[in-house]
mmCIF file of C-alpha atoms and ligand atoms in Angstrom:
data_model
loop_
_atom_site.group_PDB
_atom_site.id
_atom_site.type_symbol
_atom_site.label_atom_id
_atom_site.label_comp_id
_atom_site.label_asym_id
_atom_site.label_seq_id
_atom_site.Cartn_x
_atom_site.Cartn_y
_atom_site.Cartn_z
ATOM 1 C CA MET A 1 -10.208 -2.839 7.436
ATOM 2 C CA SER A 2 -6.682 -2.594 9.340
ATOM 3 C CA ASN A 3 -4.729 -1.331 7.920
ATOM 4 C CA THR A 4 -2.028 -5.250 8.426
ATOM 5 C CA PHE A 5 -5.611 -7.146 7.010
ATOM 6 C CA LEU A 6 -5.847 -4.176 3.615
ATOM 7 C CA PHE A 7 -1.743 -5.084 3.686
ATOM 8 C CA PHE A 8 -1.221 -8.702 4.093
ATOM 9 C CA ARG A 9 -4.781 -8.742 1.709
ATOM 10 C CA ALA A 10 -2.889 -7.122 -1.193
ATOM 11 C CA LEU A 11 0.610 -8.876 -0.981
ATOM 12 C CA ALA A 12 -1.205 -12.736 -1.185
ATOM 13 C CA SER A 13 -3.250 -10.604 -3.888
ATOM 14 C CA ASN A 14 0.161 -9.476 -5.509
ATOM 15 C CA PRO A 15 3.824 -10.339 -3.845
ATOM 16 C CA LEU A 16 5.410 -9.224 -6.651
ATOM 17 C CA MET A 17 4.012 -5.689 -6.362
ATOM 18 C CA VAL A 18 4.199 -4.910 -2.782
ATOM 19 C CA GLY A 19 7.435 -6.876 -2.421
ATOM 20 C CA ALA A 20 7.690 -7.097 0.925
ATOM 21 C CA ILE A 21 6.313 -9.421 3.992
ATOM 22 C CA ALA A 22 5.550 -6.965 6.530
ATOM 23 C CA PRO A 23 5.021 -2.583 6.494
ATOM 24 C CA SER A 24 7.864 -1.268 7.710
ATOM 25 C CA GLY A 25 8.234 -0.831 11.135
ATOM 26 C CA PRO A 26 8.891 3.276 13.320
ATOM 27 C CA VAL A 27 12.499 2.628 13.203
ATOM 28 C CA LEU A 28 12.729 2.533 9.414
ATOM 29 C CA ALA A 29 10.069 4.936 9.151
ATOM 30 C CA ASP A 30 12.000 8.053 10.996
ATOM 31 C CA LEU A 31 14.993 6.534 9.256
ATOM 32 C CA ILE A 32 13.794 7.137 5.860
ATOM 33 C CA THR A 33 12.002 10.664 6.410
ATOM 34 C CA ARG A 34 15.379 11.893 9.196
ATOM 35 C CA GLU A 35 16.827 14.704 6.986
ATOM 36 C CA VAL A 36 13.218 16.026 5.526
ATOM 37 C CA ASP A 37 12.887 19.455 6.514
ATOM 38 C CA PRO A 38 9.345 20.722 5.585
ATOM 39 C CA SER A 39 10.948 24.161 4.607
ATOM 40 C CA ASP A 40 12.824 22.890 1.955
ATOM 41 C CA GLY A 41 9.304 22.125 -0.238
ATOM 42 C CA PRO A 42 6.700 19.277 -1.055
ATOM 43 C CA VAL A 43 8.082 15.869 -0.821
ATOM 44 C CA LEU A 44 6.194 13.420 -2.512
ATOM 45 C CA GLU A 45 6.179 9.564 -1.505
ATOM 46 C CA LEU A 46 6.003 6.389 -4.339
ATOM 47 C CA GLY A 47 4.551 3.603 -3.349
ATOM 48 C CA PRO A 48 3.421 4.233 0.329
ATOM 49 C CA GLY A 49 0.793 1.729 0.810
ATOM 50 C CA THR A 50 -0.467 1.284 4.258
ATOM 51 C CA GLY A 51 1.193 4.519 5.318
ATOM 52 C CA VAL A 52 3.615 4.481 7.394
ATOM 53 C CA PHE A 53 6.081 6.821 5.433
ATOM 54 C CA THR A 54 3.483 9.284 5.272
ATOM 55 C CA GLU A 55 3.173 9.614 9.899
ATOM 56 C CA ALA A 56 7.001 10.348 9.621
ATOM 57 C CA LEU A 57 6.505 13.053 6.765
ATOM 58 C CA LEU A 58 3.431 13.919 8.816
ATOM 59 C CA ALA A 59 5.098 14.233 12.205
ATOM 60 C CA ARG A 60 8.400 15.940 10.832
ATOM 61 C CA GLY A 61 6.485 18.653 10.085
ATOM 62 C CA VAL A 62 5.455 18.177 6.687
ATOM 63 C CA ARG A 63 1.769 19.946 5.858
ATOM 64 C CA GLN A 64 -0.148 17.169 4.079
ATOM 65 C CA THR A 65 -0.983 19.684 1.530
ATOM 66 C CA ASP A 66 2.792 18.977 1.068
ATOM 67 C CA LEU A 67 2.312 15.414 0.240
ATOM 68 C CA THR A 68 2.100 13.821 -3.253
ATOM 69 C CA LEU A 69 1.453 9.866 -2.785
ATOM 70 C CA ILE A 70 1.887 8.199 -5.636
ATOM 71 C CA GLU A 71 0.398 4.687 -4.989
ATOM 72 C CA SER A 72 -1.025 2.158 -7.997
ATOM 73 C CA GLY A 73 -2.097 -0.473 -5.313
ATOM 74 C CA SER A 74 -6.487 0.672 -6.129
ATOM 75 C CA ASP A 75 -7.189 -0.365 -2.099
ATOM 76 C CA PHE A 76 -4.462 0.533 -0.859
ATOM 77 C CA ALA A 77 -4.800 4.098 -2.501
ATOM 78 C CA ARG A 78 -8.346 4.207 -1.070
ATOM 79 C CA VAL A 79 -7.607 3.627 2.203
ATOM 80 C CA LEU A 80 -4.424 6.939 2.201
ATOM 81 C CA ARG A 81 -6.869 9.060 0.493
ATOM 82 C CA LEU A 82 -8.890 8.483 3.648
ATOM 83 C CA ARG A 83 -6.291 8.278 5.958
ATOM 84 C CA PHE A 84 -4.672 11.886 4.317
ATOM 85 C CA PRO A 85 -7.673 14.064 3.166
ATOM 86 C CA GLU A 86 -5.415 16.722 2.149
ATOM 87 C CA ALA A 87 -2.382 15.630 0.641
ATOM 88 C CA ARG A 88 -2.259 14.593 -3.149
ATOM 89 C CA VAL A 89 -3.217 10.795 -3.715
ATOM 90 C CA LEU A 90 -2.448 9.440 -7.413
ATOM 91 C CA ARG A 91 -3.291 6.066 -8.329
ATOM 92 C CA MET A 92 -0.716 5.110 -11.152
ATOM 93 C CA ASP A 93 2.420 4.086 -11.910
ATOM 94 C CA ALA A 94 5.759 6.015 -10.601
ATOM 95 C CA ALA A 95 7.017 4.929 -14.106
ATOM 96 C CA ARG A 96 4.923 7.722 -15.168
ATOM 97 C CA LEU A 97 5.738 10.244 -13.478
ATOM 98 C CA GLY A 98 7.520 11.424 -15.984
ATOM 99 C CA VAL A 99 5.490 11.054 -18.830
ATOM 100 C CA SER A 100 1.866 12.295 -16.799
ATOM 101 C CA ARG A 101 2.595 16.089 -16.253
ATOM 102 C CA LEU A 102 0.020 15.420 -13.857
ATOM 103 C CA LEU A 103 2.370 17.152 -11.326
ATOM 104 C CA GLY A 104 3.565 19.898 -13.941
ATOM 105 C CA ASN A 105 6.822 21.935 -13.423
ATOM 106 C CA ALA A 106 6.574 21.450 -9.378
ATOM 107 C CA SER A 107 10.016 22.116 -7.641
ATOM 108 C CA LEU A 108 10.152 19.343 -4.754
ATOM 109 C CA GLY A 109 12.338 19.459 -1.641
ATOM 110 C CA CYS A 110 13.129 15.599 -1.499
ATOM 111 C CA ALA A 111 11.047 12.022 -2.347
ATOM 112 C CA ILE A 112 10.265 9.412 -0.463
ATOM 113 C CA SER A 113 10.333 5.881 -1.463
ATOM 114 C CA GLY A 114 8.674 2.358 -0.828
ATOM 115 C CA LEU A 115 8.650 1.166 -4.005
ATOM 116 C CA PRO A 116 9.750 -2.586 -5.052
ATOM 117 C CA LEU A 117 12.683 -2.211 -6.981
ATOM 118 C CA LEU A 118 14.517 -5.253 -7.132
ATOM 119 C CA ASN A 119 11.182 -6.582 -7.796
ATOM 120 C CA MET A 120 10.837 -4.747 -10.718
ATOM 121 C CA SER A 121 12.655 -4.244 -14.730
ATOM 122 C CA ALA A 122 15.843 -2.164 -15.755
ATOM 123 C CA ARG A 123 14.314 -0.095 -17.626
ATOM 124 C CA LYS A 124 10.919 0.454 -15.184
ATOM 125 C CA VAL A 125 13.575 1.835 -12.736
ATOM 126 C CA THR A 126 14.929 3.480 -15.335
ATOM 127 C CA ALA A 127 11.689 5.387 -16.018
ATOM 128 C CA ILE A 128 11.267 6.349 -12.271
ATOM 129 C CA LEU A 129 14.359 7.796 -11.679
ATOM 130 C CA ILE A 130 13.830 10.809 -15.296
ATOM 131 C CA GLY A 131 10.566 10.835 -13.376
ATOM 132 C CA VAL A 132 11.883 11.155 -10.031
ATOM 133 C CA PHE A 133 15.152 13.824 -10.578
ATOM 134 C CA SER A 134 12.939 15.858 -12.861
ATOM 135 C CA LEU A 135 10.612 17.120 -10.400
ATOM 136 C CA LEU A 136 13.371 17.425 -7.483
ATOM 137 C CA ARG A 137 14.859 21.169 -7.101
ATOM 138 C CA ASN A 138 18.327 21.276 -7.527
ATOM 139 C CA GLY A 139 19.781 19.125 -3.629
ATOM 140 C CA GLY A 140 17.150 17.595 -3.269
ATOM 141 C CA ALA A 141 17.187 13.693 -2.664
ATOM 142 C CA LEU A 142 15.487 10.542 -3.310
ATOM 143 C CA TYR A 143 15.449 7.973 -0.258
ATOM 144 C CA GLN A 144 15.114 5.316 -0.736
ATOM 145 C CA PHE A 145 14.975 1.761 0.959
ATOM 146 C CA THR A 146 15.288 -2.312 0.498
ATOM 147 C CA TYR A 147 16.439 -5.620 2.257
ATOM 148 C CA GLY A 148 19.268 -6.266 -0.248
ATOM 149 C CA VAL A 149 22.622 -5.474 0.578
ATOM 150 C CA ARG A 150 23.560 -3.198 -1.923
ATOM 151 C CA CYS A 151 21.707 0.314 -3.031
ATOM 152 C CA PRO A 152 18.995 -1.717 -5.531
ATOM 153 C CA VAL A 153 20.069 1.089 -7.991
ATOM 154 C CA PRO A 154 22.992 -0.391 -10.112
ATOM 155 C CA ARG A 155 26.032 1.665 -10.243
ATOM 156 C CA ARG A 156 26.412 1.630 -14.439
ATOM 157 C CA LEU A 157 22.480 2.941 -14.617
ATOM 158 C CA LEU A 158 23.612 5.420 -11.603
ATOM 159 C CA ASP A 159 26.148 6.527 -14.076
ATOM 160 C CA ARG A 160 23.541 6.840 -16.754
ATOM 161 C CA LEU A 161 21.633 9.382 -14.999
ATOM 162 C CA GLY A 162 24.289 11.550 -13.478
ATOM 163 C CA LEU A 163 23.499 9.760 -10.402
ATOM 164 C CA LYS A 164 25.009 8.951 -7.231
ATOM 165 C CA ALA A 165 23.645 6.559 -4.321
ATOM 166 C CA SER A 166 25.406 7.131 -0.621
ATOM 167 C CA LEU A 167 24.248 4.512 2.549
ATOM 168 C CA HIS A 168 22.082 6.986 4.316
ATOM 169 C CA GLY A 169 21.498 3.766 7.042
ATOM 170 C CA ARG A 170 20.809 0.249 8.305
ATOM 171 C CA VAL A 171 17.712 -0.614 10.291
ATOM 172 C CA LEU A 172 18.352 -3.821 12.486
ATOM 173 C CA ARG A 173 14.940 -3.315 14.536
ATOM 174 C CA ASN A 174 12.662 -3.753 11.716
ATOM 175 C CA PHE A 175 11.210 -6.815 9.681
ATOM 176 C CA PRO A 176 13.485 -7.246 7.385
ATOM 177 C CA PRO A 177 16.273 -5.718 8.226
ATOM 178 C CA ALA A 178 16.513 -3.324 5.703
ATOM 179 C CA GLN A 179 18.887 -0.112 4.083
ATOM 180 C CA VAL A 180 17.895 2.904 3.055
ATOM 181 C CA TYR A 181 19.701 4.830 0.035
ATOM 182 C CA LYS A 182 20.175 8.506 -0.519
ATOM 183 C CA ILE A 183 20.164 9.235 -4.549
ATOM 184 C CA VAL A 184 21.201 12.959 -5.955
ATOM 185 C CA ARG A 185 22.492 14.228 -8.553
ATOM 186 C CA ARG A 186 26.631 14.030 -9.379
ATOM 187 C CA LYS A 187 26.621 17.883 -10.439
ATOM 188 C CA ARG A 188 23.869 20.447 -9.652
ATOM 189 C CA LEU A 189 22.323 21.960 -12.647
ATOM 190 C CA THR A 190 22.540 25.208 -14.597
ATOM 191 C CA SER A 191 19.846 27.856 -14.190
ATOM 192 C CA ARG A 192 19.523 26.651 -17.683
ATOM 193 C CA GLU A 193 19.268 23.726 -17.221
ATOM 194 C CA GLY A 194 15.859 21.383 -16.770
ATOM 195 C CA GLY A 195 15.260 17.989 -15.316
ATOM 196 C CA ILE A 196 17.526 15.088 -14.589
HETATM 197 C C1 LIG B 201 6.844 -2.585 0.454
HETATM 198 S S1 LIG B 201 5.837 -1.794 0.081
HETATM 199 C C2 LIG B 201 5.814 -0.441 0.794
HETATM 200 C C3 LIG B 201 4.195 0.193 1.811
HETATM 201 C C4 LIG B 201 4.962 1.323 3.319
HETATM 202 N N1 LIG B 201 6.051 2.005 2.131
HETATM 203 C C5 LIG B 201 5.765 0.616 3.584
HETATM 204 O O1 LIG B 201 7.102 1.115 3.970
HETATM 205 O O2 LIG B 201 5.179 -0.048 4.116
HETATM 206 C C6 LIG B 201 5.961 -1.276 -1.588
HETATM 207 C C7 LIG B 201 4.372 -0.375 -2.333
HETATM 208 O O3 LIG B 201 5.151 -0.329 -3.553
HETATM 209 C C8 LIG B 201 3.447 -0.133 -4.080
HETATM 210 N N2 LIG B 201 3.769 0.037 -5.581
HETATM 211 C C9 LIG B 201 4.178 -1.212 -6.622
HETATM 212 N N3 LIG B 201 4.703 -0.598 -7.160
HETATM 213 C C10 LIG B 201 4.660 0.425 -7.907
HETATM 214 C C11 LIG B 201 4.366 1.227 -8.896
HETATM 215 N N4 LIG B 201 4.661 1.265 -9.990
HETATM 216 N N5 LIG B 201 3.971 2.751 -8.651
HETATM 217 C C12 LIG B 201 3.597 2.951 -7.740
HETATM 218 N N6 LIG B 201 3.363 2.196 -6.864
HETATM 219 C C13 LIG B 201 4.201 0.368 -6.154
HETATM 220 C C14 LIG B 201 2.725 -1.204 -3.351
HETATM 221 O O4 LIG B 201 1.247 -1.440 -4.089
HETATM 222 C C15 LIG B 201 3.162 -1.597 -2.119
HETATM 223 O O5 LIG B 201 2.595 0.049 -1.704
#
């Protein structure tokens, strides 16, 4: 089954979960992975779908063994396991990251997200952010793309969680055009502080 067919089949069966009318293009994949440095540690990818961003991460030198892919779609997860056999592919809701303990005390270098946050409840977005930032090392960032005109995480939620977002870049050569936001902690963690 081709990746494009797989994507459109998933879109037809659950449009809100897929949240896009086409897989991301190479220019967006390049932008969202631009600051990834393989020496910073393992990388988490949320909502990889068919693996467009995953390919870009590998092209930047991230090893498959340093990749954890969190995907809730069963067909996507199956194909990701075939395409990236050495990566850790977890078929789960990204909102369960904080409670699942599947990643233990991981200290991740960064996280890349293709999740359709605008289609999710505030409660779910909150759980995702808490889970991701409990796993990110000091100075680690979450890169999130959106088709919207502003950051898909509302300012008051960022404030509540001690996070801040900045526009990382815009891509017109994508269908639809997209923006990438970089989300980081406002303050660096002290050695005694854990988590978000
Ligand atoms: C907009 S698509 C992005 C796919 C790919 N990253 C790309 O850019 O082409 C959103 C992806 O997030 C997945 N997804 C949606 N909600 C999810 C959740 N709660 N947990 C994990 N994956 C989720 C969908 O199955 C889909 O693969």
